[in-house]
Short mmCIF file of C-alpha atoms in Angstrom, two decimals:
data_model
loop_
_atom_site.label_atom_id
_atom_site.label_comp_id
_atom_site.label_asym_id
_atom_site.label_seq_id
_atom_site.Cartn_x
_atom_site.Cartn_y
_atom_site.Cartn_z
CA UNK A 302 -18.39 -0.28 41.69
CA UNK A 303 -16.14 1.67 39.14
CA UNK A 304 -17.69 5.07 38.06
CA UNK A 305 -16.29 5.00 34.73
CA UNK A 306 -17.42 8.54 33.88
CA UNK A 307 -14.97 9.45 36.72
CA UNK A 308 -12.04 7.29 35.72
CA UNK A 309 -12.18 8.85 31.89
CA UNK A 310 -12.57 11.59 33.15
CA UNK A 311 -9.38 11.81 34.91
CA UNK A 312 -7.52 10.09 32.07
CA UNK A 313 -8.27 12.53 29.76
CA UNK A 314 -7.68 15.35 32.46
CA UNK A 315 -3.88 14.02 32.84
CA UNK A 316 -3.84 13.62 29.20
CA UNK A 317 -4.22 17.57 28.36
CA UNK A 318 -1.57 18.13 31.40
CA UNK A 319 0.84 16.12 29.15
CA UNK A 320 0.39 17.31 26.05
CA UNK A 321 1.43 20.92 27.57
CA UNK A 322 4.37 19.62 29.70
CA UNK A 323 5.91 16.72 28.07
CA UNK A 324 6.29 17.98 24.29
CA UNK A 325 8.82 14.30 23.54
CA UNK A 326 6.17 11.80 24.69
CA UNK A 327 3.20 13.40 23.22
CA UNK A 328 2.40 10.71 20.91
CA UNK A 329 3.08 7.97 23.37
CA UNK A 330 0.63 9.59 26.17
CA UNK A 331 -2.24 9.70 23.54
CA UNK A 332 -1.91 6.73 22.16
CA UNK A 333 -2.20 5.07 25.99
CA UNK A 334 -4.69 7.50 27.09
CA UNK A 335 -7.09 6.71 23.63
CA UNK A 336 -6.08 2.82 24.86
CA UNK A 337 -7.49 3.32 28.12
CA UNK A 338 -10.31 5.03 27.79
CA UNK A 339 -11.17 3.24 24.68
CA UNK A 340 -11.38 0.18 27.41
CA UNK A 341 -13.15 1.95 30.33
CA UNK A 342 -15.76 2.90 27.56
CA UNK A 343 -16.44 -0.97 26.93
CA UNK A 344 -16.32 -1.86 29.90
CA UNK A 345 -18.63 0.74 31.06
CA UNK A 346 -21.17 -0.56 28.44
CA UNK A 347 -21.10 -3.57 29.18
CA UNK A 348 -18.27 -5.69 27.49
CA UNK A 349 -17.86 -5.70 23.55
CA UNK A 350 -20.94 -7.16 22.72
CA UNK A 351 -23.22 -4.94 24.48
CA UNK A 352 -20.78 -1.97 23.54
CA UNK A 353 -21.81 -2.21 19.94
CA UNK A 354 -25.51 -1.08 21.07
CA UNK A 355 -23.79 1.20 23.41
CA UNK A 356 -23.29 4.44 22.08
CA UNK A 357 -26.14 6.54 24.14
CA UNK A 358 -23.20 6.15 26.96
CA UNK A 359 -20.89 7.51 25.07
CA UNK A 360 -23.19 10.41 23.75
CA UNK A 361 -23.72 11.21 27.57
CA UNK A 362 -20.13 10.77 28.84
CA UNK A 363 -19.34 13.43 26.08
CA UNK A 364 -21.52 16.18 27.15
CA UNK A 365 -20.74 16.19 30.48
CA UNK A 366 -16.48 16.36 29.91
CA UNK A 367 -17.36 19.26 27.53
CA UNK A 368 -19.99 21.00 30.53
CA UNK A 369 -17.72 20.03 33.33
CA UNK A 370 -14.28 20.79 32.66
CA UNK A 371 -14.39 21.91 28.98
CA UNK A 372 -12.74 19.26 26.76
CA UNK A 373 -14.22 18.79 23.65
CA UNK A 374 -14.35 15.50 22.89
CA UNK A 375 -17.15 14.27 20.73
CA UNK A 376 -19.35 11.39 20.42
CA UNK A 377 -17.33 10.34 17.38
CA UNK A 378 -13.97 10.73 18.61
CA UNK A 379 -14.80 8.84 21.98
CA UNK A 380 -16.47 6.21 19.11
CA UNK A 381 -12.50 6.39 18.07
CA UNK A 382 -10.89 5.28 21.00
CA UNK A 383 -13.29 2.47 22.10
CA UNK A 384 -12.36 1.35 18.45
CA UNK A 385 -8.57 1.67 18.70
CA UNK A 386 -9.35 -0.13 22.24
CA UNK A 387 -10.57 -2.97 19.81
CA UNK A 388 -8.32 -2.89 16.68
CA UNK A 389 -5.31 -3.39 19.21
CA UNK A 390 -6.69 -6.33 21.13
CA UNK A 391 -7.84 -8.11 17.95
CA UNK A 392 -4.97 -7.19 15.88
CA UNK A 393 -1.91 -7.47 18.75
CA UNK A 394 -0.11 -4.06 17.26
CA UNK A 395 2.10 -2.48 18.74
CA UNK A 396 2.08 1.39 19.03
CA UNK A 397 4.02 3.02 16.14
CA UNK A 398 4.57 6.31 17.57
CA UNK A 399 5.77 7.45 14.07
CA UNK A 400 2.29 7.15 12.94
CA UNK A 401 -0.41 9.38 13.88
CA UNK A 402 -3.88 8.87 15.19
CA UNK A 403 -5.21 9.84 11.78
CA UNK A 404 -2.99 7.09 10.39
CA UNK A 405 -4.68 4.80 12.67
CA UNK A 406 -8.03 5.99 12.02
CA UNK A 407 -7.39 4.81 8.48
CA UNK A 408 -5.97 1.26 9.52
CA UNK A 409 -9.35 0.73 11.75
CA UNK A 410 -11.23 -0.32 8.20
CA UNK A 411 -8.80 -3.50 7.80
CA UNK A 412 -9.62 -6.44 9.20
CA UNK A 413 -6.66 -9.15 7.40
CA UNK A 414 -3.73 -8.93 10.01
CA UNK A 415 -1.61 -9.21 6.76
CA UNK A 416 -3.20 -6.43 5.27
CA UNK A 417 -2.95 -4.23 8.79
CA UNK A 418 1.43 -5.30 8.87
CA UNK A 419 1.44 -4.39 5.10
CA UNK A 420 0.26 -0.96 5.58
CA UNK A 421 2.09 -0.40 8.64
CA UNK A 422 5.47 -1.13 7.23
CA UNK A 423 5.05 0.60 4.00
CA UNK A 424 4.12 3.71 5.85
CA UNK A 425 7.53 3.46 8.16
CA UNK A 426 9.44 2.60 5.23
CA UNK A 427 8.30 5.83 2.88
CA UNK A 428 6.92 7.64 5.40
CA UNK A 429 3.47 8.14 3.86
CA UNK A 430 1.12 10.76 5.01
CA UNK A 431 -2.41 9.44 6.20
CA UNK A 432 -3.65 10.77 2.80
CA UNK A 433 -1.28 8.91 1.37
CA UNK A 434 -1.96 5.41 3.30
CA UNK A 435 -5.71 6.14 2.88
CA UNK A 436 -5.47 6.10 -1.17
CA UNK A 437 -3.11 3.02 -1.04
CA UNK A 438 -5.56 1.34 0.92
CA UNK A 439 -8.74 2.51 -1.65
CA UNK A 440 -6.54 1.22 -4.39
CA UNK A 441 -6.71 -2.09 -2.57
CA UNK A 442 -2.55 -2.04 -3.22
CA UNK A 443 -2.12 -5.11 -0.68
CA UNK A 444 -4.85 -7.28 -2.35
CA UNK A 445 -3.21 -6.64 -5.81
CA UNK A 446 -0.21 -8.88 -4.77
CA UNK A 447 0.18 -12.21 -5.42
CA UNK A 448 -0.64 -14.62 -3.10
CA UNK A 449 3.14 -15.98 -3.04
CA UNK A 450 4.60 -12.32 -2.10
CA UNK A 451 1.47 -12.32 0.82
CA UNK A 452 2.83 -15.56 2.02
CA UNK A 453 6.29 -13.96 2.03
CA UNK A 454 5.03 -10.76 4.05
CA UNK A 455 3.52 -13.23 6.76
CA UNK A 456 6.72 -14.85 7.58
CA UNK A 457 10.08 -13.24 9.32
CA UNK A 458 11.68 -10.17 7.73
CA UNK A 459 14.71 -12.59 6.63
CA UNK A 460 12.28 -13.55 3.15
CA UNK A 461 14.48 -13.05 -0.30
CA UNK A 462 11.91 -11.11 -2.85
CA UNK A 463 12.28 -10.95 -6.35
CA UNK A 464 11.67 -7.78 -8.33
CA UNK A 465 8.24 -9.20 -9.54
CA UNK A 466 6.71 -10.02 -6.01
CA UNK A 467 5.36 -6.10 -5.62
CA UNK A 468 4.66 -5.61 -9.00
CA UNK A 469 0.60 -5.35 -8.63
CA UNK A 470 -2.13 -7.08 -10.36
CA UNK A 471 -3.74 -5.46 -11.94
CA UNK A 472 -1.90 -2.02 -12.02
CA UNK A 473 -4.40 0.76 -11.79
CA UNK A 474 -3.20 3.46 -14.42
CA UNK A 475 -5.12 7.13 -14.35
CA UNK A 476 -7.62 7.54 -17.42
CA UNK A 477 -7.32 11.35 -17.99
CA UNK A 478 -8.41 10.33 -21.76
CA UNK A 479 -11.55 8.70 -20.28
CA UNK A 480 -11.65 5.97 -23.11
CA UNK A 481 -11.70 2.25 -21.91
CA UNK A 482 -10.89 1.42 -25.90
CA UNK A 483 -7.23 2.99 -25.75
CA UNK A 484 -4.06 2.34 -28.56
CA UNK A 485 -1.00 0.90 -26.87
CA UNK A 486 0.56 4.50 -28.20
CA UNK A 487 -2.17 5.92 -25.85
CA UNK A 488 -1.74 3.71 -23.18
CA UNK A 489 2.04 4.85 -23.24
CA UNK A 490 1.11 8.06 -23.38
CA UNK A 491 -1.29 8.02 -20.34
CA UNK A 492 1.91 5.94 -18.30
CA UNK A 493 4.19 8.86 -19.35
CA UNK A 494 1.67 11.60 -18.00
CA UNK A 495 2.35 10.59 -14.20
CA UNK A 496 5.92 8.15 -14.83
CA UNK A 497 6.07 8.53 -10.85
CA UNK A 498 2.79 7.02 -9.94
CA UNK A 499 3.24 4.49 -12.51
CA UNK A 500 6.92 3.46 -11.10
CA UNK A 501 5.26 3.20 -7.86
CA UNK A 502 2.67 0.79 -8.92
CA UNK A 503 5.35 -1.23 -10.09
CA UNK A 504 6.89 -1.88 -6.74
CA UNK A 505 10.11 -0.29 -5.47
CA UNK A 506 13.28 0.75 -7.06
CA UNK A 507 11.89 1.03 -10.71
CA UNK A 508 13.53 4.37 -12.59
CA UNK A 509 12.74 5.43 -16.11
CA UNK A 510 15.34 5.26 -18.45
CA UNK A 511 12.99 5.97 -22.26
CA UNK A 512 10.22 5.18 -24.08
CA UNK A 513 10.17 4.12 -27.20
CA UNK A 514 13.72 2.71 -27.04
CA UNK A 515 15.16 2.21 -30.01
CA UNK A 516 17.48 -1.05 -31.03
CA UNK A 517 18.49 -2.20 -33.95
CA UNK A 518 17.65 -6.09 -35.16
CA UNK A 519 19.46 -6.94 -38.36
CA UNK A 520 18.72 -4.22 -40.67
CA UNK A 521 15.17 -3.43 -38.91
CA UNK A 522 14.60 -1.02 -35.90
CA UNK A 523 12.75 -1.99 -33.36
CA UNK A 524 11.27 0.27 -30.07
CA UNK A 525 10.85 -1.16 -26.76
CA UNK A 526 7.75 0.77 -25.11
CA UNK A 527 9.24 1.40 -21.72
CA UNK A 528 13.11 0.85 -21.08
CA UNK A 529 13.56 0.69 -16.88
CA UNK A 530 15.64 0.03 -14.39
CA UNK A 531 15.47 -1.14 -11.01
CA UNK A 532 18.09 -0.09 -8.29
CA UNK A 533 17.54 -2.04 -5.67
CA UNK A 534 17.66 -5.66 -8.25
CA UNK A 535 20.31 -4.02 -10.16
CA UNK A 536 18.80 -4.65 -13.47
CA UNK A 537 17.39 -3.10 -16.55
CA UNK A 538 13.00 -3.48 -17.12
CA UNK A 539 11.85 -4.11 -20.68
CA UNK A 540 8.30 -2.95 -20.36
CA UNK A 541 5.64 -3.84 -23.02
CA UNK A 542 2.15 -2.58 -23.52
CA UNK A 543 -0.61 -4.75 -24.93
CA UNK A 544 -3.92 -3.57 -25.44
CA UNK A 545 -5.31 -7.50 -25.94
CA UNK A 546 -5.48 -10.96 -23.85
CA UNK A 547 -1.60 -12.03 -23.48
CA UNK A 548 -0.47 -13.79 -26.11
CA UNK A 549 2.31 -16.64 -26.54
CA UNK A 550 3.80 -14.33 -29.31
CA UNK A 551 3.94 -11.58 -26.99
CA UNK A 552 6.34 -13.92 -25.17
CA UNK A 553 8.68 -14.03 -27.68
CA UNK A 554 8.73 -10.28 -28.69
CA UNK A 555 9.64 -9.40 -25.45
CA UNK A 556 12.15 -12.08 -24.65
CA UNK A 557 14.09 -10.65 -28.09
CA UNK A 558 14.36 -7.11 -26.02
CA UNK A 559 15.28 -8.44 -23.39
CA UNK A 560 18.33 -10.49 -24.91
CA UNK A 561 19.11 -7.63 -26.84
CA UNK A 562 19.77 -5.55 -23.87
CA UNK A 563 22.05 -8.32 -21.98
CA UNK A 564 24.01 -8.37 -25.31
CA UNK A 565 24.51 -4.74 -25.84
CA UNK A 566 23.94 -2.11 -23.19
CA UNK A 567 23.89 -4.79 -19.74
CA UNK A 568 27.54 -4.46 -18.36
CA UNK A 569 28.90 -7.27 -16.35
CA UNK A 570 28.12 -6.13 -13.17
CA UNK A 571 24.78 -5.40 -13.62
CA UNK A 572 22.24 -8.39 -13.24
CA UNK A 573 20.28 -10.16 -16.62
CA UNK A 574 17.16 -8.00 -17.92
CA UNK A 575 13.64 -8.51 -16.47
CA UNK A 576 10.87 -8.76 -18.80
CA UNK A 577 7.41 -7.83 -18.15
CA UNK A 578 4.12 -7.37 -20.14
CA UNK A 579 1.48 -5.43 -19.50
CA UNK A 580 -1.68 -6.59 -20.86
CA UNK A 581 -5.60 -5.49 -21.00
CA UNK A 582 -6.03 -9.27 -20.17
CA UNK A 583 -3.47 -11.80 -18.70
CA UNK A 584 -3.47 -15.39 -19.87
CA UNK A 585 -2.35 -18.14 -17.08
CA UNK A 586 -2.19 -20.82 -19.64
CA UNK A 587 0.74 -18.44 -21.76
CA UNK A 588 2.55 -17.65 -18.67
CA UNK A 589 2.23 -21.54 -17.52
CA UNK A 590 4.05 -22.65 -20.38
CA UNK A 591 6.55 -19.66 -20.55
CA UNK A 592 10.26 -21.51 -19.98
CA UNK A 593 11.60 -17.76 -19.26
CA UNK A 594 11.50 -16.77 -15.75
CA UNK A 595 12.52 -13.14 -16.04
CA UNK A 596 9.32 -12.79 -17.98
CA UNK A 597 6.30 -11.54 -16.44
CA UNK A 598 2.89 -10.47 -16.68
CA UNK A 599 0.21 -8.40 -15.00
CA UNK A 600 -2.90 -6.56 -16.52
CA UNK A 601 -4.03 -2.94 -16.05
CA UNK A 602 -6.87 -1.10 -15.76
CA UNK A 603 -7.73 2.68 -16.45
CA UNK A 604 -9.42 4.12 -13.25
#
């Protein structure tokens, strides 16, 4: 019969011995060892179901490594491993040895495997801190996007995107004012306060250009709220701000910008203008009906 105690015991022993020897492989030796004894815990309870009742094993195992050779690790963290243990047999990842086991602590409260790849490439690609991954994940930034640009994600890396498919809905904007009842001059102003975070919630590639843009229509000036542009699509952004539902004349307001730009500042190697509205409320029906494509709409909300 297997003495568990024994066998954890050791891995954790050969673990430490690592850690001081083998600076380059660090993070591959934990995340094994945290596999394996994450296994030998369940197994030593029992199998998963009776693991989940388990923990007064764990508890003991714990108190003896600490009183016989000195390692301190807690109930909680062993709780940790036997979890990771779990995560990766449910989930089939694949150790990213650029994240850290605080990243993965983070990643053990999703249960979507769409979700899980999401947050995993996102933190490769702009190598985000844990702190970082954990407030993408509170903001719920995966569940904001469309269902179309989840479907995407799912399939092969080989999917085309189009500068909309990150843009979230809705896009959580900070509320220093602490007003729900906000002017679109306030709104704008509150957007302006942290540009960054708000390029961010936009997707990726988005750089400010102005607010308040000013073009002239006949003998009339008009402002454009936010003038963008994205890098990575090669185009310019009209942004608008609405503090209402969307509304069909909304559509046309913004569709006038955005013509305006191709006509006068869009040079011939740069792609046609994007349009999108921002509204307190969207309106499926508008959008359904909208012949434009470049045009689109999400909501906010003031958190």
């Amino acid at each position: 019969m297997t003495n568990y105690y024994n066998e954890i015991k050791k891995e954790l022993l050969n673990y430490e011995i690592t850690k001081k020897v083998k600076e380059y492989s660090i993070n591959k030796s934990e995340f094994e060892t945290k596999y394996n004894v994450g296994k030998m815990l369940i197994e030593a309870q029992g199998g998963e179901e009776r693991a989940k009742y388990g923990n007064g094993l764990i508890k003991e195992y714990s108190i003896k490594l600490l009183k016989e050779t000195g390692l301190k690790y807690s109930e909680t963290s062993l709780k940790y491993m036997r979890q990771f243990y779990l995560f990766k047999k449910s989930h089939a990842v694949h150790d990213q040895f650029n994240l850290s086991w605080n990243h993965y602590k983070k990643l053990f409260t999703l249960k979507d495997n769409g979700q899980i790849k999401y947050y995993i490439d996102i933190c490769e690609k702009y190598h985000l801190s844990y702190r970082q991954l954990g407030e993408k994940i509170k903001s719920k930034e995966y569940e904001r996007l469309s269902e179309e640009t989840k479907n995407k994600l799912s399939l092969d890396s080989t999917q085309e995107y189009q500068i909309a498919d990150f843009i979230k809905n809705p896009i959580i904007m900070k509320n220093t004012k602490k007003d729900e009842n906000v002017s679109e001059k306030v709104l704008q102003k509150l957007i302006l306060e942290d540009i960054p975070s708000f390029l961010k919630e936009l997707g990726e590639g988005f750089t400010f250009i102005e607010n308040e843009y000013k073009i002239k229509l006949g003998n009339r000036y008009n402002y454009i709220d936010l003038l963008l542009f994205n890098i990575k699509y090669n185009s310019y952004v009209v942004i608008e701000l609405k503090t209402t539902e969307l509304k069909k004349e909304h559509i046309g307001q913004v569709q006038v910008y955005m013509n305006y730009i191709d006509e006068n500042i869009k040079t011939i190697y740069q792609d046609k203008t994007i349009g999108i509205i921002i509204a307190k409320e969207d309106n499926k029906y508008v959008m359904k009906y909208c012949s434009d494509k470049r045009i689109f709409n999400t909501r906010y909300v003031l958190n």
